[in-house]
Coordinates of C-alpha atoms in Angstrom, one line a residue:
X24 CA -0.3 -59.5 67.6
X25 CA 1.6 -60.6 64.6
X26 CA 4.8 -58.7 63.7
X27 CA 3.5 -57.7 60.3
X28 CA 0.4 -56.1 61.8
X29 CA 2.6 -54.1 64.3
X30 CA 4.8 -53.0 61.5
X31 CA 1.8 -51.9 59.5
X32 CA 0.4 -49.9 62.4
X33 CA 3.7 -48.3 63.0
X34 CA 4.0 -47.4 59.3
X35 CA 0.5 -45.9 59.3
X36 CA 1.3 -44.0 62.5
X37 CA 4.5 -42.6 61.0
X38 CA 2.6 -41.6 57.9
X39 CA 0.1 -39.8 60.0
X40 CA 2.7 -38.0 62.1
X41 CA 5.0 -37.0 59.3
X42 CA 2.5 -36.4 56.5
X43 CA 2.6 -33.0 55.0
X44 CA 0.0 -30.9 53.2
X45 CA 1.6 -29.7 50.0
X46 CA 0.5 -26.3 48.7
X47 CA 1.4 -25.2 45.2
X48 CA 2.0 -21.5 44.5
X49 CA 2.3 -20.3 40.9
X50 CA 4.1 -16.9 40.6
X51 CA 5.7 -14.5 38.2
X52 CA 8.7 -13.4 40.2
X53 CA 12.1 -13.3 38.7
X54 CA 15.6 -11.9 39.4
X55 CA 16.0 -10.3 42.9
X56 CA 12.3 -10.6 43.6
X57 CA 12.4 -14.4 43.1
X58 CA 15.2 -14.8 45.7
X59 CA 13.1 -12.7 48.1
X60 CA 10.0 -14.9 47.5
X61 CA 12.0 -18.1 47.9
X62 CA 13.3 -16.8 51.2
X63 CA 9.7 -16.3 52.5
X64 CA 8.6 -19.7 51.4
X65 CA 11.7 -21.3 53.0
X66 CA 11.1 -19.5 56.3
X67 CA 7.4 -20.7 56.2
X68 CA 8.3 -24.3 55.5
X69 CA 10.9 -24.4 58.2
X70 CA 8.4 -23.1 60.8
X71 CA 5.5 -25.3 59.6
X72 CA 6.7 -28.9 59.4
X73 CA 3.2 -30.2 58.5
X74 CA 2.9 -27.9 55.4
X75 CA 5.1 -27.6 52.4
X76 CA 4.6 -24.7 50.0
X77 CA 6.0 -25.4 46.6
X78 CA 6.6 -22.2 44.5
X79 CA 6.6 -22.6 40.7
X80 CA 7.6 -19.9 38.3
X81 CA 5.0 -19.8 35.5
X82 CA 6.3 -16.9 33.3
X83 CA 5.2 -13.3 33.1
X84 CA 2.2 -11.9 34.9
X85 CA 0.0 -12.3 31.8
X86 CA 1.3 -15.8 31.2
X87 CA 0.7 -16.8 34.8
X88 CA -2.9 -15.5 34.8
X89 CA -3.7 -17.3 31.5
X90 CA -2.1 -20.6 32.6
X91 CA -4.0 -20.5 35.9
X92 CA -7.4 -20.1 34.3
X93 CA -6.7 -22.7 31.7
X94 CA -5.4 -25.1 34.4
X95 CA -8.5 -24.7 36.5
X96 CA -10.6 -26.0 33.6
X97 CA -8.3 -29.1 33.4
X98 CA -8.2 -29.5 37.2
X99 CA -4.4 -29.0 37.2
X100 CA -4.4 -25.6 38.8
X101 CA -2.4 -24.6 41.9
X102 CA -3.8 -23.8 45.3
X103 CA -2.5 -20.2 45.1
X104 CA -1.7 -18.0 42.1
X105 CA -0.1 -14.6 42.0
X106 CA -2.1 -12.3 39.7
X107 CA -1.3 -8.8 38.8
X108 CA -3.8 -6.0 39.3
X109 CA -4.9 -6.2 35.6
X110 CA -6.4 -9.6 36.3
X111 CA -8.8 -8.4 39.0
X112 CA -12.0 -8.5 37.0
X113 CA -11.0 -11.7 35.2
X114 CA -10.4 -13.5 38.5
X115 CA -13.7 -12.2 39.9
X116 CA -15.6 -13.6 36.9
X117 CA -13.6 -16.8 36.6
X118 CA -15.6 -18.9 39.0
X119 CA -12.3 -20.4 40.0
X120 CA -11.5 -18.6 43.2
X121 CA -12.2 -18.8 46.9
X122 CA -12.3 -15.2 48.3
X123 CA -9.7 -14.8 51.1
X124 CA -12.3 -13.2 53.4
X125 CA -14.1 -16.6 53.4
X126 CA -10.9 -18.4 54.6
X127 CA -10.0 -15.9 57.3
X128 CA -10.7 -16.3 61.0
X129 CA -13.5 -14.0 62.3
X130 CA -11.1 -11.9 64.2
X131 CA -8.5 -11.3 61.5
X132 CA -7.7 -7.6 61.3
X133 CA -8.4 -6.6 57.7
X134 CA -8.4 -3.0 58.9
X135 CA -4.6 -3.2 59.3
X136 CA -4.2 -3.4 55.5
X137 CA -2.9 -0.2 53.9
X138 CA -6.0 1.6 52.7
X139 CA -5.2 2.1 49.0
X140 CA -4.4 -1.6 48.7
X141 CA -7.5 -2.6 50.6
X142 CA -9.6 -0.4 48.4
X143 CA -8.2 -1.6 45.2
X144 CA -8.9 -5.3 45.8
X145 CA -12.1 -5.0 47.8
X146 CA -15.6 -5.7 46.4
X147 CA -18.5 -4.5 48.5
X148 CA -16.2 -3.9 51.4
X149 CA -14.7 -7.5 51.3
X150 CA -11.2 -8.4 50.2
X151 CA -11.0 -11.2 47.6
X152 CA -7.3 -11.8 47.4
X153 CA -4.4 -11.4 49.8
X154 CA -2.2 -8.4 49.4
X155 CA 1.4 -9.3 48.7
X156 CA 3.5 -7.4 46.2
X157 CA 1.7 -4.1 45.8
X158 CA 3.4 -1.2 44.2
X159 CA 2.8 2.1 42.4
X160 CA 4.7 4.1 39.8
X161 CA 7.2 6.9 40.7
X162 CA 9.9 8.9 39.0
X163 CA 13.5 7.8 39.3
X164 CA 16.3 10.1 38.3
X165 CA 20.1 10.0 38.0
X166 CA 21.5 12.8 40.2
X167 CA 24.9 12.6 38.6
X168 CA 23.5 13.3 35.1
X169 CA 21.5 16.2 36.6
X170 CA 24.7 17.7 38.0
X171 CA 26.5 17.1 34.7
X172 CA 23.7 18.9 32.8
X173 CA 23.8 21.9 35.3
X174 CA 20.6 20.9 37.0
X175 CA 20.1 20.9 40.8
X176 CA 20.1 17.2 41.8
X177 CA 17.9 18.0 44.7
X178 CA 15.2 19.6 42.6
X179 CA 13.7 16.9 40.4
X180 CA 10.8 17.9 38.0
X181 CA 7.3 18.1 39.4
X182 CA 5.4 19.0 36.2
X183 CA 5.2 17.8 32.6
X184 CA 6.7 21.1 31.5
X185 CA 9.7 20.6 33.8
X186 CA 10.3 17.1 32.6
X187 CA 10.4 18.4 29.1
X188 CA 12.7 21.4 29.9
X189 CA 15.0 19.3 32.0
X190 CA 15.1 16.5 29.4
X191 CA 16.0 19.0 26.6
X192 CA 18.8 20.4 28.8
X193 CA 20.1 17.0 29.5
X194 CA 20.1 15.9 25.9
X195 CA 21.5 19.2 24.5
X196 CA 24.3 19.3 27.1
X197 CA 25.4 15.8 26.2
X198 CA 24.9 14.6 29.8
X199 CA 22.8 11.7 28.5
X200 CA 21.5 10.6 25.1
X201 CA 17.9 10.7 26.3
X202 CA 15.8 12.4 28.9
X203 CA 13.3 9.9 30.1
X204 CA 11.9 6.4 29.5
X205 CA 8.8 4.6 30.8
X206 CA 8.3 1.0 32.1
X207 CA 4.8 -0.3 31.5
X208 CA 3.7 2.6 29.3
X209 CA 0.0 1.7 29.3
X210 CA 0.0 1.5 33.1
X211 CA 1.7 4.9 33.2
X212 CA -1.1 6.2 31.0
X213 CA -3.6 4.8 33.6
X214 CA -1.5 6.4 36.4
X215 CA -1.8 9.8 34.7
X216 CA -5.6 9.5 34.6
X217 CA -5.8 8.5 38.3
X218 CA -3.3 11.2 39.4
X219 CA -5.3 13.9 37.7
X220 CA -8.7 12.5 38.9
X221 CA -9.8 11.5 35.4
X222 CA -11.9 8.4 34.8
X223 CA -10.3 5.9 32.4
X224 CA -13.6 4.1 31.6
X225 CA -17.3 4.4 32.3
X226 CA -19.2 3.1 35.3
X227 CA -16.6 4.7 37.6
X228 CA -13.7 2.8 36.0
X229 CA -15.8 -0.4 36.0
X230 CA -16.3 -0.4 39.7
X231 CA -20.1 0.4 39.8
X232 CA -20.8 -2.0 37.0
X233 CA -18.7 -3.7 34.3
X234 CA -17.2 -1.0 32.0
X235 CA -18.4 -0.9 28.5
X236 CA -16.6 2.2 27.2
X237 CA -13.1 3.6 27.7
X238 CA -12.6 7.3 28.2
X239 CA -8.9 7.6 27.4
X240 CA -9.5 9.3 24.0
X241 CA -11.1 12.3 25.7
X242 CA -9.5 15.7 26.2
X243 CA -7.2 14.6 29.0
X244 CA -5.8 11.5 27.3
X245 CA -5.2 13.4 24.1
X246 CA -3.3 16.1 26.1
X247 CA -1.1 13.4 27.7
X248 CA -0.4 11.6 24.4
X249 CA 0.3 15.0 22.7
X250 CA 2.9 15.9 25.4
X251 CA 4.6 12.5 25.0
X252 CA 4.8 12.8 21.2
X253 CA 6.4 16.2 21.7
X254 CA 8.9 14.8 24.1
X255 CA 9.8 12.0 21.7
X256 CA 10.1 14.4 18.7
X257 CA 12.7 16.4 20.8
X258 CA 14.7 13.4 21.9
X259 CA 13.5 13.7 25.4
X260 CA 11.3 10.6 25.6
X261 CA 13.0 7.3 24.6
X262 CA 10.9 4.2 24.1
X263 CA 11.8 1.7 26.8
X264 CA 9.7 -1.4 26.0
X265 CA 6.5 -2.6 27.6
X266 CA 7.7 -3.8 31.0
X267 CA 11.2 -3.6 32.6
X268 CA 13.6 -3.1 29.7
X269 CA 13.6 0.7 30.4
X270 CA 15.4 0.0 33.6
X271 CA 18.5 -1.1 31.6
X272 CA 18.6 2.2 29.8
X273 CA 18.3 4.1 33.1
X274 CA 21.0 2.0 34.8
X275 CA 23.3 2.4 31.8
X276 CA 22.9 6.2 31.9
X277 CA 21.2 6.3 28.5
X278 CA 18.3 8.2 30.0
X279 CA 18.4 10.5 33.1
X280 CA 14.8 9.8 34.3
X281 CA 12.6 6.8 34.5
X282 CA 8.9 6.3 35.3
X283 CA 8.7 2.8 36.7
X284 CA 7.2 0.6 39.4
X285 CA 8.5 0.9 43.0
X286 CA 9.2 -2.8 42.7
X287 CA 12.3 -2.0 40.6
X288 CA 13.8 0.1 43.4
X289 CA 15.8 -2.7 45.0
X290 CA 17.4 -3.9 41.8
X291 CA 18.1 -0.3 40.5
X292 CA 19.8 0.7 43.7
X293 CA 21.9 -2.5 43.7
X294 CA 23.0 -2.1 40.1
X295 CA 23.4 1.7 39.7
X296 CA 26.9 3.2 39.9
X297 CA 25.4 6.7 40.4
X298 CA 23.3 8.5 43.0
X299 CA 19.7 7.5 42.5
X300 CA 16.9 10.0 43.3
X301 CA 13.2 9.3 43.4
X302 CA 10.2 11.6 43.5
X303 CA 6.5 11.8 42.9
X304 CA 5.0 11.4 39.4
X305 CA 4.9 14.7 37.4
X306 CA 1.6 16.5 37.0
X307 CA -0.1 18.7 34.5
X308 CA -1.2 21.9 36.2
X309 CA -4.9 22.8 36.0
X310 CA -6.4 19.4 36.6
X311 CA -7.8 18.2 40.0
X312 CA -5.6 16.2 42.3
X313 CA -6.2 12.5 42.5
X314 CA -3.7 9.7 43.5
X315 CA -1.3 7.3 42.0
X316 CA -2.9 3.9 41.6
X317 CA -1.9 0.5 43.0
X318 CA 0.0 -2.0 40.8
X319 CA 1.8 -5.2 41.4
X320 CA -0.1 -8.3 42.4
X321 CA -1.9 -10.2 45.1
X322 CA -2.3 -13.9 46.0
X323 CA -5.5 -15.6 44.9
X324 CA -6.8 -18.8 46.2
X325 CA -8.3 -21.3 43.7
X326 CA -11.2 -23.6 44.1
X327 CA -11.3 -27.3 43.8
X328 CA -8.8 -28.5 46.4
X329 CA -9.5 -30.8 49.3
X330 CA -11.2 -29.0 52.2
X331 CA -8.3 -29.6 54.6
X332 CA -5.8 -28.0 52.2
X333 CA -7.4 -24.6 52.7
X334 CA -6.4 -24.5 56.4
X335 CA -2.8 -24.8 55.2
X336 CA -3.4 -22.2 52.5
X337 CA -4.7 -19.8 55.1
X338 CA -1.7 -20.4 57.4
X339 CA 0.6 -19.4 54.5
X340 CA -1.4 -16.3 53.7
X341 CA -1.4 -15.3 57.4
X342 CA 2.4 -15.8 57.4
X343 CA 2.8 -13.6 54.4
X344 CA 0.8 -10.9 56.1
X345 CA 2.9 -10.9 59.2
X346 CA 4.5 -7.5 59.8
X347 CA 8.0 -8.9 60.0
X348 CA 7.6 -10.9 56.8
X349 CA 6.1 -7.9 55.0
X350 CA 9.0 -5.6 56.2
X351 CA 11.6 -8.1 55.0
X352 CA 9.8 -8.4 51.6
X353 CA 9.7 -4.6 51.3
X354 CA 13.4 -4.2 52.1
X355 CA 14.4 -6.8 49.6
X356 CA 12.2 -5.6 46.7
X357 CA 10.8 -2.1 47.1
X358 CA 7.2 -3.3 47.1
X359 CA 5.0 -1.7 49.7
X360 CA 4.7 -3.2 53.1
X361 CA 1.1 -4.3 53.0
X362 CA 0.0 -3.4 56.6
X363 CA 0.0 -0.4 58.8
X364 CA 1.8 -2.4 61.5
X365 CA 4.6 -3.2 59.1
X366 CA 4.9 0.4 58.1
X367 CA 5.0 1.6 61.7
X368 CA 7.7 -0.9 62.4
X369 CA 9.8 0.4 59.5
X370 CA 9.4 3.9 60.7
X371 CA 10.3 3.0 64.3
X372 CA 13.5 1.3 63.4
X373 CA 14.6 4.3 61.2
X374 CA 14.5 2.3 57.9
X375 CA 13.1 5.2 55.9
X376 CA 15.6 7.7 57.4
X377 CA 18.5 5.5 56.1
X378 CA 16.7 4.6 52.8
X379 CA 14.6 7.6 51.8
X380 CA 14.0 6.3 48.3
X381 CA 11.9 3.6 49.8
X382 CA 9.6 6.2 51.4
X383 CA 8.9 8.2 48.2
X384 CA 6.1 6.0 46.8
X385 CA 4.5 5.6 50.2
X386 CA 4.4 9.4 50.7
X387 CA 3.0 9.8 47.2
X388 CA 0.1 7.4 47.6
X389 CA -0.7 8.3 51.2
X390 CA -0.7 12.1 50.4
X391 CA -2.9 11.7 47.3
X392 CA -6.7 12.2 47.3
X393 CA -8.6 8.9 47.3
X394 CA -11.6 9.3 45.0
X395 CA -13.4 7.0 42.6
X396 CA -11.2 8.2 39.7
X397 CA -8.1 7.1 41.5
X398 CA -9.3 3.8 43.1
X399 CA -8.0 1.8 40.1
X400 CA -9.4 0.6 36.8
X401 CA -11.3 -2.7 36.7
X402 CA -11.8 -3.9 33.1
X403 CA -12.8 -7.2 31.5
X404 CA -10.0 -8.7 29.5
X405 CA -7.7 -6.0 30.8
X406 CA -4.7 -7.8 29.5
X407 CA -5.9 -7.4 25.9
X408 CA -6.7 -3.7 26.5
X409 CA -3.3 -3.1 27.9
X410 CA -1.8 -4.5 24.7
X411 CA -4.0 -2.2 22.6
X412 CA -2.9 0.9 24.6
X413 CA 0.8 -0.2 24.5
X414 CA 0.5 -0.4 20.7
X415 CA -1.1 3.0 20.5
X416 CA 1.8 4.4 22.6
X417 CA 4.4 2.9 20.3
X418 CA 2.6 4.2 17.2
X419 CA 2.4 7.7 18.7
X420 CA 6.1 7.9 19.5
X421 CA 6.9 7.1 15.8
X422 CA 5.0 10.2 14.6
X423 CA 7.4 12.9 13.2
X424 CA 4.9 15.4 11.7
X425 CA 3.5 18.8 12.9
X426 CA -0.1 17.8 13.7
X427 CA 0.6 16.4 17.1
X428 CA -2.7 16.8 18.8
X429 CA -4.7 15.7 15.8
X430 CA -2.5 12.6 15.5
X431 CA -2.8 11.8 19.2
X432 CA -6.6 12.0 19.0
X433 CA -6.7 9.8 15.9
X434 CA -4.4 7.1 17.5
X435 CA -6.4 7.1 20.7
X436 CA -9.8 7.0 18.9
X437 CA -8.7 3.9 17.0
X438 CA -7.4 2.3 20.2
X439 CA -10.6 3.2 22.1
X440 CA -12.6 1.6 19.3
X441 CA -10.7 -1.7 19.7
X442 CA -11.0 -1.6 23.5
X443 CA -14.7 -0.9 23.4
X444 CA -15.1 -4.0 21.2
X445 CA -13.1 -6.0 23.8
X446 CA -15.3 -4.7 26.6
X447 CA -18.5 -5.5 24.6
X448 CA -17.3 -9.1 23.9
X449 CA -16.5 -9.5 27.6
X450 CA -19.9 -8.3 28.8
X451 CA -21.6 -10.5 26.3
X452 CA -19.7 -13.4 27.8
X453 CA -20.0 -12.7 31.5
X454 CA -22.9 -10.3 31.7
X455 CA -23.2 -6.8 33.0

């Protein structure tokens, strides 16, 4: 055999042996969460020499969702994209996804997924995306400021009235310039509906059929907005931006309390020079009990890649779901461990005894009542609807007059009108 032919065969053999399947992962993680994600990908790549996962930061959650859908139309999309819970209906209607239940091996134990997460992302009992960085909202508070204001640092507020009274005492005592700030205010508004077993939209929050009407301008929503306007007028509620900027005010001691995602727990504890307390979201007495709702994001698999690539995709998704990987992710970020096995492991090793703040959100969501009102909202073009509600919140906090309830109703009616048009446009495009 000629030498050149031998060399060619050896080169072909080497290419066969050492070739890798490259999987692209678009994500929206930054800061401490980015480091945690990169550690997971590195560990996977080191243990799977035939696969290389390439993570690419593609901006905020909203930007990542928009870019992924646009890229699919141009055939430049990734294999996997991280999409926040707001994008659930959009992804289902996109025609761009491969449901993860179609990739899974027949014996894969979906029953091990933590129930509220499984319920949120399931359609007709089947999971469409792989749980990854799920969270919910909880109340953070600064124990040092509480003590300075003469409050018991081990008795955080449990009701709206207590938040208001504690906030006034904190501000009037000079312990902090403000009482409370919110991250993701439109999401907090959704949380309040779920927590008090109130539908946010018709058709059971868009889960029986596509939603065509929002309900947040009804009695309960007006009550919540009225309370928030009152808090703002008394210097208790300080506007903290639409996403994570409120964390800076909390860490700097500008506010004593913060309603924010559990995903901020790791960074807040790392940066705070005070004792951080956490507790359940405050309630308004007199309404039925629901549950806090899932936030964060999942990993969606996109269509249009070579068939053999999907074996590699599933290997990565299985790796992410491993209890040890989920536990490490939880410890680094504050996001929920996604499986019951991971949760049991954390309990067994005493993690929650040593880090009780990491248990708060879990106890909250597992002790709540799962009912249709608290399963989570599924709306078409939810990103645009969140923008409308955020704008309504910002407008409400600027009101300085005496007609609080009337103003809250007017602001929410206008927001509902805009949202209903968004839903109407979505249904006309994708059908009911």
